Coordinates of C-alpha atoms and ligand atoms in Angstrom, one line a residue:
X1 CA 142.9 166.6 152.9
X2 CA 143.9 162.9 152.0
X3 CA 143.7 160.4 153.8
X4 CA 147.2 160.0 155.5
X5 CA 148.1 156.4 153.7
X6 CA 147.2 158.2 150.7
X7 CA 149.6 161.1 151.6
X8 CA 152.2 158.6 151.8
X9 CA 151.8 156.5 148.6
X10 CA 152.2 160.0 147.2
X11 CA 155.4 160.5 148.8
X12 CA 156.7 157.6 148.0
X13 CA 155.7 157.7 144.4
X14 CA 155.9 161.3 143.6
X15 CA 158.7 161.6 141.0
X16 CA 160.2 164.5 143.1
X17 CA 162.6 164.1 145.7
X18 CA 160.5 164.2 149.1
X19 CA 162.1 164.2 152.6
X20 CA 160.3 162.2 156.0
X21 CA 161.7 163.8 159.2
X22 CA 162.5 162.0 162.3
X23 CA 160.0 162.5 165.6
X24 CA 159.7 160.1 168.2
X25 CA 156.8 161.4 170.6
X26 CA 153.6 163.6 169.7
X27 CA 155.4 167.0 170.8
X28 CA 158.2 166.1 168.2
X29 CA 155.8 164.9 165.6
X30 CA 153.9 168.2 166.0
X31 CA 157.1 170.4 165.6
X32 CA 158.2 168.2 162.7
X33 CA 154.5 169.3 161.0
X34 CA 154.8 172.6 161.8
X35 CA 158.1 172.9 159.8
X36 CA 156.5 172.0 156.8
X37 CA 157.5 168.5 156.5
X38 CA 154.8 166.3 154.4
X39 CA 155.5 163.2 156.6
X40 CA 156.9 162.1 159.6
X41 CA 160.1 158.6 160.1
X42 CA 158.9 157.3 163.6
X43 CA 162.6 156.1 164.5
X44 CA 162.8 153.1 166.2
X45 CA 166.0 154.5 167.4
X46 CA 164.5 158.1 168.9
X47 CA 161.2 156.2 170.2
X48 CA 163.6 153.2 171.7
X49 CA 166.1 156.7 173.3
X50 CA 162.9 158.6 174.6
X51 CA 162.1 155.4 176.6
X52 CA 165.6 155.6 178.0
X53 CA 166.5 151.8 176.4
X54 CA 168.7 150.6 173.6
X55 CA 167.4 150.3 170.3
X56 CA 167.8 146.1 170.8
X57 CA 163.8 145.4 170.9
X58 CA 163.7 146.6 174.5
X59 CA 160.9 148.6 174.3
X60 CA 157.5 146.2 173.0
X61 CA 156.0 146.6 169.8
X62 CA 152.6 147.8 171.9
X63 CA 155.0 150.4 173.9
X64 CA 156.1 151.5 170.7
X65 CA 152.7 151.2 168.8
X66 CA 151.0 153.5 172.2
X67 CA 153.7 156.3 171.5
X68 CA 153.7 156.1 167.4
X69 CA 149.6 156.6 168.2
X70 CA 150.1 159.9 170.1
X71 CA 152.2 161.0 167.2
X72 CA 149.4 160.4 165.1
X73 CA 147.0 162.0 167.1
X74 CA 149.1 165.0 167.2
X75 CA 149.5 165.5 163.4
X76 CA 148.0 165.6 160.1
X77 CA 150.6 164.3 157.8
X78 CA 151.6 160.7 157.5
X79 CA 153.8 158.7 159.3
X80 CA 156.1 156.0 158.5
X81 CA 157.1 153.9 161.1
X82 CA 160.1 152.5 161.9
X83 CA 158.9 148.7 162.5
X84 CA 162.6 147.0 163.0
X85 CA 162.1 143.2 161.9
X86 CA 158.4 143.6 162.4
X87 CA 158.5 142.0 165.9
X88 CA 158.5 138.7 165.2
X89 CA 157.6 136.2 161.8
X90 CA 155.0 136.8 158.9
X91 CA 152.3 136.6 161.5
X92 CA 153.5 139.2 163.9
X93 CA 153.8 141.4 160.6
X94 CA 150.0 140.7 160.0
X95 CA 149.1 142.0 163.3
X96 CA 151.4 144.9 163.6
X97 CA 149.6 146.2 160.0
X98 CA 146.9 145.7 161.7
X99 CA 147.3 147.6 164.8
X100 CA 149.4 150.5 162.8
X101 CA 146.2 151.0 160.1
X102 CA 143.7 151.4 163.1
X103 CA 146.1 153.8 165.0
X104 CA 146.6 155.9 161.3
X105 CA 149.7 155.2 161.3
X106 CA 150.5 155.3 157.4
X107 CA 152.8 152.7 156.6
X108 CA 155.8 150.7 157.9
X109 CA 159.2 149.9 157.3
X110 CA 160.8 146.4 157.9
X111 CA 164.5 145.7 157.4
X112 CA 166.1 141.6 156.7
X113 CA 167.5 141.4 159.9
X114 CA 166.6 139.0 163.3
X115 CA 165.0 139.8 166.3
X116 CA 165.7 141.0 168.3
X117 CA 167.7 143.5 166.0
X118 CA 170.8 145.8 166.6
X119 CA 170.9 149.3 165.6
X120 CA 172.8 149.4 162.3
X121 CA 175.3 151.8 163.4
X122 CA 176.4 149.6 166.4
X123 CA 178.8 146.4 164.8
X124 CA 177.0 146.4 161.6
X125 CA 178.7 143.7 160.0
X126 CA 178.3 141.4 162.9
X127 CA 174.8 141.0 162.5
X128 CA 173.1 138.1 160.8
X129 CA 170.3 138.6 157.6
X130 CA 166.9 137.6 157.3
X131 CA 166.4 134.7 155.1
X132 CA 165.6 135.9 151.9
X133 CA 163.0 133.8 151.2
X134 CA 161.1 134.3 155.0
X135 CA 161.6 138.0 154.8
X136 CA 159.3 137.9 151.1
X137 CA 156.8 136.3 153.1
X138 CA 156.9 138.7 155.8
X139 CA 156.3 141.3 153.4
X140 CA 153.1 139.4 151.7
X141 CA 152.0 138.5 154.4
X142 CA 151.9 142.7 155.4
X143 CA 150.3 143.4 152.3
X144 CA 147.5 140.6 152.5
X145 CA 146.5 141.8 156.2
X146 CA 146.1 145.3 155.3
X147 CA 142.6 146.8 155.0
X148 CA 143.8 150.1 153.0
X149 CA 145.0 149.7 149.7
X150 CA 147.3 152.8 150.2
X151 CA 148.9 151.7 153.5
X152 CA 152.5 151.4 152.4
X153 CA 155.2 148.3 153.3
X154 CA 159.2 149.6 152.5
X155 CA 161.3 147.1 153.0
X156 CA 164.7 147.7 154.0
X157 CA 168.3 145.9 152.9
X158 CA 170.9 145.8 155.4
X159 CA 173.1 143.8 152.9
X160 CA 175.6 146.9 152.6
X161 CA 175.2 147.3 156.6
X162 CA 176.2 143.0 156.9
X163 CA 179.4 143.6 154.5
X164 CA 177.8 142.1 151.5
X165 CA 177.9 143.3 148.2
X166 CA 175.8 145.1 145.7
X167 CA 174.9 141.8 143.8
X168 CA 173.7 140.4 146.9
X169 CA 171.5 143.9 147.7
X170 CA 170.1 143.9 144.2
X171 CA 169.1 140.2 144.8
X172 CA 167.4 141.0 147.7
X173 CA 165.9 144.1 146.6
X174 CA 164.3 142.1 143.6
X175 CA 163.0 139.6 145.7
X176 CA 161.5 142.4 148.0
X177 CA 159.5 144.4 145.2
X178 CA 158.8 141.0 143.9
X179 CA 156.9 140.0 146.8
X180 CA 154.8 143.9 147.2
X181 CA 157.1 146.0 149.0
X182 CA 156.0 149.3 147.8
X183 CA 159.8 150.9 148.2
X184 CA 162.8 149.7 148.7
X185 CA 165.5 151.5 151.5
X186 CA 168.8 150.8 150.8
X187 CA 171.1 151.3 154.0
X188 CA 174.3 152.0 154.2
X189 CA 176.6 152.8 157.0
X190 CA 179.2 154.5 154.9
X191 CA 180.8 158.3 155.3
X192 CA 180.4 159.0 151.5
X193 CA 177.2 157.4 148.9
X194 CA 178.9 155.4 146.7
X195 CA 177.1 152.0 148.1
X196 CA 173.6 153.5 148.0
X197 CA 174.3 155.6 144.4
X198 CA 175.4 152.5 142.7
X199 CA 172.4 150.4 144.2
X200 CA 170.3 152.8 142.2
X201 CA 172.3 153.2 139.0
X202 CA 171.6 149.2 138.7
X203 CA 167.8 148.8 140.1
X204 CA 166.4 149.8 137.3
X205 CA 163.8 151.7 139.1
X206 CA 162.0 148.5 139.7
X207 CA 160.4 150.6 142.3
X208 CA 160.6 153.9 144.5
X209 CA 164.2 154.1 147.2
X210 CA 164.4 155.2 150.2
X211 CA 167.8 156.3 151.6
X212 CA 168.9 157.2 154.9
X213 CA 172.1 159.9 154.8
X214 CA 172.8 159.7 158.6
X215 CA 176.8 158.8 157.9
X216 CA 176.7 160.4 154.7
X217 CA 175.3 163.3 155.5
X218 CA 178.6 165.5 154.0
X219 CA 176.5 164.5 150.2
X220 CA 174.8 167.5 148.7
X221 CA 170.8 166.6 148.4
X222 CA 171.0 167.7 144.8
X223 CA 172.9 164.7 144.1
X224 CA 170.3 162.5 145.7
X225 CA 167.4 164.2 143.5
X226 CA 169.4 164.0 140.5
X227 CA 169.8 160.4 140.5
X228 CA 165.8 160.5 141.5
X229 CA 165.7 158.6 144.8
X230 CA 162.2 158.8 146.0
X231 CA 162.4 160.2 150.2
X232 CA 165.1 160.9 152.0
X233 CA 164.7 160.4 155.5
X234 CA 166.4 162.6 158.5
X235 CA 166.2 159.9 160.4
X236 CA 167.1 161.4 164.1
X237 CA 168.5 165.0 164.3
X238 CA 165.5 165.5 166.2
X239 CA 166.1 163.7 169.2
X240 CA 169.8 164.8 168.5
X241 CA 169.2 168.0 169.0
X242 CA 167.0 167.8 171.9
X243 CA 169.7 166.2 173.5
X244 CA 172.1 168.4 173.1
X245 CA 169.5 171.2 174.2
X246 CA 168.8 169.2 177.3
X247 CA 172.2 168.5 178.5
X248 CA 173.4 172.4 178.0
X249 CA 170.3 173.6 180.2
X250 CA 170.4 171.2 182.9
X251 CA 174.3 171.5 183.2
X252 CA 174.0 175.1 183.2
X253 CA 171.1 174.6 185.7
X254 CA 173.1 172.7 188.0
X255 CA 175.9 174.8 187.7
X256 CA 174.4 178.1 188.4
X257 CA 171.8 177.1 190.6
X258 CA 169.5 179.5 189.1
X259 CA 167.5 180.3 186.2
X260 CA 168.5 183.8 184.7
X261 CA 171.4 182.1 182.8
X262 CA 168.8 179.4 180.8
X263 CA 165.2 181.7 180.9
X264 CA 165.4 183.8 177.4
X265 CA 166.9 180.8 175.8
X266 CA 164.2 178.1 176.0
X267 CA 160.5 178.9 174.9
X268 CA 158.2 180.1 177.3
X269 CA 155.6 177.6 179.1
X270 CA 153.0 179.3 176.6
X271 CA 154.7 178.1 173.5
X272 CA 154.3 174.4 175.2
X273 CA 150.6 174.8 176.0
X274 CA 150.2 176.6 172.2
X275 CA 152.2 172.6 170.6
X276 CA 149.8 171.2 173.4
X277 CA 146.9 172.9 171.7
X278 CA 145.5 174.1 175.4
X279 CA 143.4 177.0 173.6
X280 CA 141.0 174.2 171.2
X281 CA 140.2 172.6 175.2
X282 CA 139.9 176.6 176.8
X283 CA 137.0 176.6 173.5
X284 CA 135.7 173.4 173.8
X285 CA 135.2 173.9 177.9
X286 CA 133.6 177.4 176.6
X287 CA 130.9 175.3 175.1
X288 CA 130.7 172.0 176.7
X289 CA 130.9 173.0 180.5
X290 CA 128.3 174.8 182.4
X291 CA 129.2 178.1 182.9
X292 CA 131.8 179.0 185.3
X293 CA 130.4 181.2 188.3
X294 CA 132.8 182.8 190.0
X295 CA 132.4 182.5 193.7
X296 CA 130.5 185.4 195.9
X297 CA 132.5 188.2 197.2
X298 CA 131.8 189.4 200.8
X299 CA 131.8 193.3 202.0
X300 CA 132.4 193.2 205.8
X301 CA 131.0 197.3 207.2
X302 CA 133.8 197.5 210.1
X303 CA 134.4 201.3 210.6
X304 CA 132.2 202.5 213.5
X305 CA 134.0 202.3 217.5
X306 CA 131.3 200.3 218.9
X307 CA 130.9 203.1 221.8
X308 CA 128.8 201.0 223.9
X309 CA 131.4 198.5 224.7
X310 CA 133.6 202.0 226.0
X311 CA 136.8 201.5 227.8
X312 CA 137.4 198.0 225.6
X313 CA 137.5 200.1 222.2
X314 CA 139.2 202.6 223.9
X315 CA 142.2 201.9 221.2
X316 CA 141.0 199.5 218.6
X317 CA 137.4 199.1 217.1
X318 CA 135.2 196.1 218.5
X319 CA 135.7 194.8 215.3
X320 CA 139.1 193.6 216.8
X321 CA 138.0 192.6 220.0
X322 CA 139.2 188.8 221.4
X323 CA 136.7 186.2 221.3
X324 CA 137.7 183.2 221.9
X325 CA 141.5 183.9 221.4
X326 CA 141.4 186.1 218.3
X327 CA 139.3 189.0 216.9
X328 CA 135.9 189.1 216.6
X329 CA 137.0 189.8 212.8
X330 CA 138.7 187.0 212.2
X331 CA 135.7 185.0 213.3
X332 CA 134.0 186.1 210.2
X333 CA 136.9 185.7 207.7
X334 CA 137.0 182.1 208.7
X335 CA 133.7 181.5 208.2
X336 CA 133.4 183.1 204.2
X337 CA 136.7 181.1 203.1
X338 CA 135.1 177.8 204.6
X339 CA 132.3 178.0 202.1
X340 CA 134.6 179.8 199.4
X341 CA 134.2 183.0 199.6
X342 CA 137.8 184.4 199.6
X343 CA 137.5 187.8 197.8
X344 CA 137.2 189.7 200.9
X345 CA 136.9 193.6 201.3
X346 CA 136.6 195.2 205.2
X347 CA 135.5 198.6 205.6
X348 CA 137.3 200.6 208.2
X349 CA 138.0 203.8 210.2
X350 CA 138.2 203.9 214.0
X351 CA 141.4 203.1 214.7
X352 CA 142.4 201.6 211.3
X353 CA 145.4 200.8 211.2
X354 CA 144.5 198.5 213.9
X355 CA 142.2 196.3 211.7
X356 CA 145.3 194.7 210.1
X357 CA 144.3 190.7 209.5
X358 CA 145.7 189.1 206.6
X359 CA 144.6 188.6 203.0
X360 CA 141.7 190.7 202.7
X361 CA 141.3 194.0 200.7
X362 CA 140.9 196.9 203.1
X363 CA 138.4 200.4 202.1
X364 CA 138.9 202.9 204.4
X365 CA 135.9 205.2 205.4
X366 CA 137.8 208.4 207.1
X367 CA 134.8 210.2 207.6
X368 CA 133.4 207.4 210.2
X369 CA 132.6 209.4 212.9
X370 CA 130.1 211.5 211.1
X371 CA 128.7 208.8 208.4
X372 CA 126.6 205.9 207.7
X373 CA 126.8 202.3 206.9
X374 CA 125.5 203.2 203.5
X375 CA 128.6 205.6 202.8
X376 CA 131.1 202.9 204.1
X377 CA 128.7 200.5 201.7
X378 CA 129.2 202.8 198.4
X379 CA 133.2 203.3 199.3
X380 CA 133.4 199.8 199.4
X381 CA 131.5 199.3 196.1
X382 CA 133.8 201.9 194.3
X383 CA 136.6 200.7 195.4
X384 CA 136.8 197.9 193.7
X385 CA 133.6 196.2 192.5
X386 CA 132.5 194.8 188.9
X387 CA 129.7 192.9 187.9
X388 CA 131.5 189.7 187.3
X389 CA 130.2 188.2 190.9
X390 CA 127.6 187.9 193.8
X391 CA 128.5 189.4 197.2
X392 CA 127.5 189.1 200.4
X393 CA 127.0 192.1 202.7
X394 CA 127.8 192.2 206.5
X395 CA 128.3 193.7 209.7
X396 CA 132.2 192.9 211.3
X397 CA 130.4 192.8 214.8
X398 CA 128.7 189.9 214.3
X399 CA 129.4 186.0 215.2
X400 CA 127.4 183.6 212.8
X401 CA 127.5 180.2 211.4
X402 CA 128.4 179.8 207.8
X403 CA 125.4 178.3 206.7
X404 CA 123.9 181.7 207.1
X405 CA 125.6 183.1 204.4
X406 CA 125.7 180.1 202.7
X407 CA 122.1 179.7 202.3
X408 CA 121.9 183.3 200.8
X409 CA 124.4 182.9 198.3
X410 CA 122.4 180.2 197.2
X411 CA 119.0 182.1 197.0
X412 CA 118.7 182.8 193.2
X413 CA 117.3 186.8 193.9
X414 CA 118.9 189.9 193.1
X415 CA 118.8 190.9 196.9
X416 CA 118.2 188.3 199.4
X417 CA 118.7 189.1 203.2
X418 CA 118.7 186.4 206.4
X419 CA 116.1 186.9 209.1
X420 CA 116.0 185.8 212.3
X421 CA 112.6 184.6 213.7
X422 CA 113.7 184.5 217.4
X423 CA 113.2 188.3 217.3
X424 CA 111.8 188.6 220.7
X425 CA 114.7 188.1 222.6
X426 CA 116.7 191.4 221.3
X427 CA 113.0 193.0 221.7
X428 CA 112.9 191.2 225.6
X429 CA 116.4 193.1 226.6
X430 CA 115.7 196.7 224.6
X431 CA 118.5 196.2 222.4
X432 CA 118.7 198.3 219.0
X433 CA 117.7 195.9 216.1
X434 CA 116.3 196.0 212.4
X435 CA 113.3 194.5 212.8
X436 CA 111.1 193.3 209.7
X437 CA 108.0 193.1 208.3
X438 CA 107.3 190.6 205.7
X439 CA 104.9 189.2 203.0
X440 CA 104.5 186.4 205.3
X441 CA 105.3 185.2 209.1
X442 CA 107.5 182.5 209.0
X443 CA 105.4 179.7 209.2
X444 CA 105.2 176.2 206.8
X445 CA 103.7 177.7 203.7
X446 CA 106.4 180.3 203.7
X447 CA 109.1 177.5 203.6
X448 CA 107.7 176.7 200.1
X449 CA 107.1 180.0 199.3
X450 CA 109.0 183.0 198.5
X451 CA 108.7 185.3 201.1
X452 CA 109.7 189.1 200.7
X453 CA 110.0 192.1 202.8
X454 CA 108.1 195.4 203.1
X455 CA 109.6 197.3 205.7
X456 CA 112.5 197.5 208.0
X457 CA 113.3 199.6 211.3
X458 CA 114.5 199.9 214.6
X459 CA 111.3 200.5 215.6
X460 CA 108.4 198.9 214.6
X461 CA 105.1 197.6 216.7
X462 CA 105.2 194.2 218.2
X463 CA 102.3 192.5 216.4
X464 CA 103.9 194.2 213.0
X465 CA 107.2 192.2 213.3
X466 CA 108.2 188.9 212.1
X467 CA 111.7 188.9 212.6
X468 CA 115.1 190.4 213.1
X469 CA 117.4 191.3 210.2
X470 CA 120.5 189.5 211.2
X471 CA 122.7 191.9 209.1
X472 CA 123.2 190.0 206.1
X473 CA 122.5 191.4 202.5
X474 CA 123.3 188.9 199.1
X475 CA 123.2 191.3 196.2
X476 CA 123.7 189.2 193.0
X477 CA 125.9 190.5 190.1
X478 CA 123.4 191.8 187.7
X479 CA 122.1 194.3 190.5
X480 CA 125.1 195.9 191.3
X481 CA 124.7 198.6 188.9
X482 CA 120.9 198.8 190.6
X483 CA 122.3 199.4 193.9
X484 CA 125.3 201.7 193.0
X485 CA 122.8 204.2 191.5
X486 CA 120.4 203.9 194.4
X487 CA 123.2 204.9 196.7
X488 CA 124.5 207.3 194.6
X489 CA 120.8 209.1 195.1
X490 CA 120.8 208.6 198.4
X491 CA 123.6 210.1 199.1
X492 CA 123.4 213.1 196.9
X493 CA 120.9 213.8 199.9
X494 CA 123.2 214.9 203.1
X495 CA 120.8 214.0 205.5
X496 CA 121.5 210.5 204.7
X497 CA 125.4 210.8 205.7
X498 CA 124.5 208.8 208.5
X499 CA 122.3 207.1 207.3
X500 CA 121.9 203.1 207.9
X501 CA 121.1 200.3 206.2
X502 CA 117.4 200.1 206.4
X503 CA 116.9 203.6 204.8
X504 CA 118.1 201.3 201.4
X505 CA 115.8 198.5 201.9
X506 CA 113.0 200.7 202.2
X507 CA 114.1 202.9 199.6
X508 CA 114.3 199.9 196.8
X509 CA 110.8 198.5 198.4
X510 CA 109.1 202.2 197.4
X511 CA 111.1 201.9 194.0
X512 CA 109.1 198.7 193.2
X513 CA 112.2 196.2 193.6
X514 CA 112.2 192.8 195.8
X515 CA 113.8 191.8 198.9
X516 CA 114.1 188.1 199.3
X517 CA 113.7 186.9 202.7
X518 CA 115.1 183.8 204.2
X519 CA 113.9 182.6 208.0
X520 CA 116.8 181.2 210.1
X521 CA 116.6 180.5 213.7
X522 CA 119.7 181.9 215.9
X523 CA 123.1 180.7 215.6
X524 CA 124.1 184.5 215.3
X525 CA 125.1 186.9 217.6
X526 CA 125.4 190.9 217.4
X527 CA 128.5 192.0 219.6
X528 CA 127.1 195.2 220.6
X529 CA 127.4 195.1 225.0
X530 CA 129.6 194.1 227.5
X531 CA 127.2 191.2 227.8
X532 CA 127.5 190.0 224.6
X533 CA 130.8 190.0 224.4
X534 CA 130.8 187.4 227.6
X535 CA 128.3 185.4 225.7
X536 CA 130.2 185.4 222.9
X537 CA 133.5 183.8 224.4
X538 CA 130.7 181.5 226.5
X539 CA 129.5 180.0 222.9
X540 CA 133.2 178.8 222.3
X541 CA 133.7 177.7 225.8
Ligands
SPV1 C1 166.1 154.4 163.0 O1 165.9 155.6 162.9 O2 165.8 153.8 164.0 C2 166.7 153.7 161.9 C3 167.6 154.4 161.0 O3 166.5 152.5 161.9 S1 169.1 154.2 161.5 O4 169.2 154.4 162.9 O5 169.9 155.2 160.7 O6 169.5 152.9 161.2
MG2 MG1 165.7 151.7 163.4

């Protein structure tokens, strides 16, 4: 594609008629290209009315220079730019080329009036002309400062706008062209063309004219390309008509005090992120950010009674015991949202429609009473799991600091579990625990090492154990499938109904796979006694 200056030269010297359509902000621009428009009027007027201000100077060159630059970022078709007197003498004019050819803006249009100007429309005749002779050197002094040969000065007459005749628009016009003005826009403020038409008639074609039909816009275009005027320019029908848009939504807005009235006849947010171009960033971030990972998931196994704990769970699972002024469940949610793990799924059965806390999904395992961990496990993992995250797996009866799970969602292993070294003091009161065996105690070395474990059970020898499994279980994403199958085998064997969560450590152990261990140090508690559950509103007191 051309380079946009040269797109515009062509424009303006194409012997066809061609047409610039009015934008004043990079969304506008952008619509204006995607209507098949070859080049874009930045109005003074619209960019001035998007500001809110009056088309008197208010708004700075550089305010307008900043917004005429997101309409060239926006687009690939040139732009000619509305550039009133050129804010300020010959050496303003240098500056503002300047500035427009580094922010691809294509050319510029300057009219013989003084700043700051008036809009032409508003009292015409009252406002004063350029000297002739000042405004020639405005325009040389445009073309000098510009770097690309192709960057395009029109200068425009307001003689017809001031009341003065054609002699005196000719005159000007010659003088114009005579000094490099690569077109000449004639302006006129009249309901039919007759000012503009004869200015052409007597030119002579001198050079390429620009006309502006916003008064005259009753005049069929074929007239205008049969007496070979180079660009027409629609100078602001889009603001118009975004105005008029605007006002008839917000007043029916306001009116209704609803939406229903207004939704089908506005475009959707989508088409604004499509003009936005919000899929090219959705690619980009594709290639130039780390890949997302989405955060772990957590399976909380809550359907068993808790029978030792008797008259409490008489009618609600220990899962929803108080501690500390809620239940013991709740504990646990708190913890997983604190280090973001908010996808939540809570296994239950005893008494479920008791375990009722907020904004997690619930599984329900029916068959409680006469099954296993693992079969709450695999309902849980039917329900509703895909391989698109890590999860953590958990008992609901236990009180723990984050950092526990935390730690193992960090472990980079398929399966990772949390040990507890102080093992001796569930072993000291008899109390049922998983205790491990392990590839190493928990000493230094195995703080730099990876430590892994090779068996797990309720009842192993003293001297064999080095630690307690605190009934966590990280499974990352690409084992899922692993561990569905291995349940699924499992469990094709009924006497493993009731089976527990050891019997599938051991089983991927025998089947050659790896269980990462990580050694903590308390700050957990297993809710399984009377007892505990005092200690466990003690730790809060
Ligand atoms: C503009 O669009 O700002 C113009 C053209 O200068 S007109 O408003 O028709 O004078
Ligand atoms: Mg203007």
């Amino acid at each position: 594609m051309p380079k946009k200056t040269t797109q515009l030269k062509h424009l303006i010297t194409s012997s066809q008629l061609e047409f610039l359509m009015e934008a004043h902000n990079g969304i506008s621009a952008k619509i204006v290209e995607e209507a098949g428009f070859k080049g874009i009027w930045g109005s003074g007027l619209s960019i001035a009315a998007q500001f809110g201000v009056r088309d008197n100077n208010e708004a700075s060159w550089t305010q307008v220079l900043e917004v005429v630059e997101f309409m060239a970022d926006a687009t690939q078709i040139p732009i000619l730019l509305d550039g009133d007197t050129g804010y300020g003498d010959f050496n303003n004019m240098r500056r503002l080329v300047n500035k427009l050819e580094q922010r691809a803006v294509a050319g510029v249009c300057i009219e013989d009036k003084l700043f700051p100007k008036t809009n032409s429309f508003i009292d015409g005749s009252a406002q004063p002309l350029a000297d002739i002779q000042e405004f020639c050197g405005k325009i040389k002094a445009g073309k000098d400062a510009q770097h690309d040969d192709d960057f395009c000065i029109v200068a425009r007459i307001e003689a017809f706008i001031a009341g003065h005749g054609l002699e005196a628009a000719l005159q000007r016009a010659r003088a114009y062209q005579a000094a490099g003005a690569d077109a000449i826009l004639i302006h006129s403020a009249r309901r039919t063309p007759y000012e503009v038409l004869a200015f052409k008639q007597n030119w002579d074609d001198r050079c390429p004219v620009i006309i502006v039909p916003t008064k005259y816009y009753a005049t069929p275009t074929e007239v205008f390309r049969e007496d070979g005027f180079s660009i027409v320019i629609w100078a602001n029908q889009t603001l118009r008509s975004a105005v008029t848009a605007m006002q008839k939504t917000v007043q029916t807005i306001k009116q209704r005090e609803n939406l229903l009235a207004i939704e089908d006849q506005i475009v959707p947010v989508a088409e604004i992120f499509r003009l936005q171009g919000a899929a090219e960033l959705q690619k980009a971030e594709q290639r130039y950010l780390p890949p997302r990972v989405k955060p772990a998931a957590a399976i909380i196994l809550a359907a068993s009674r808790g029978e030792q704990l008797r008259e409490l769970t008489a009618t609600k699972p220990k899962v929803m015991l108080e501690i500390a002024g809620k239940p013991l469940l709740a504990h646990s949610l708190v913890a997983y949202r604190e280090i973001d793990i908010k996808d939540i799924t809570v296994v239950r059965g005893y008494q479920k429609n008791t375990v009722n806390l907020p904004g997690v999904h619930y599984v329900d395992n029916d068959d409680y009473a006469n099954s296993g961990e693992l079969l709450s496990l695999q309902k849980a993992l039917n329900a509703k799991f895909t391989s698109e995250q890590d999860f953590v797996i958990c008992y609901g009866d236990i009180l723990f600091k984050k950092y526990i799970p935390a730690i193992l969602c960090e472990t980079e292993a398929d399966f990772v579990i949390a040990v507890d070294t102080q093992w001796q003091e569930s072993a000291n009161r008899h109390r049922l625990a998983d205790y491990v065996t392990c590839t190493q105690p928990s000493t230094r070395t195995a703080f730099f090492q990876p430590v892994y474990l090779t068996h797990m059970a309720g009842d192993l020898a003293a001297q064999a154990i080095d630690g307690e499994w605190m009934g966590f279980l990280k499974v990352k994403q690409t084992a899922l499938l692993l561990l569905r199958e291995t349940l699924a085998s499992l469990l094709a064997d009924s006497r493993h109904k009731t089976a527990k969560m050891p019997l599938l450590f051991n089983t991927l152990i025998k089947q050659g796979y790896q269980i990462r261990v990580i050694y903590t140090t308390g700050h957990w508690l297993d809710v399984d006694s009377l007892e505990d559950v005092v200690n466990a509103n003690a730790l809060f007191s």
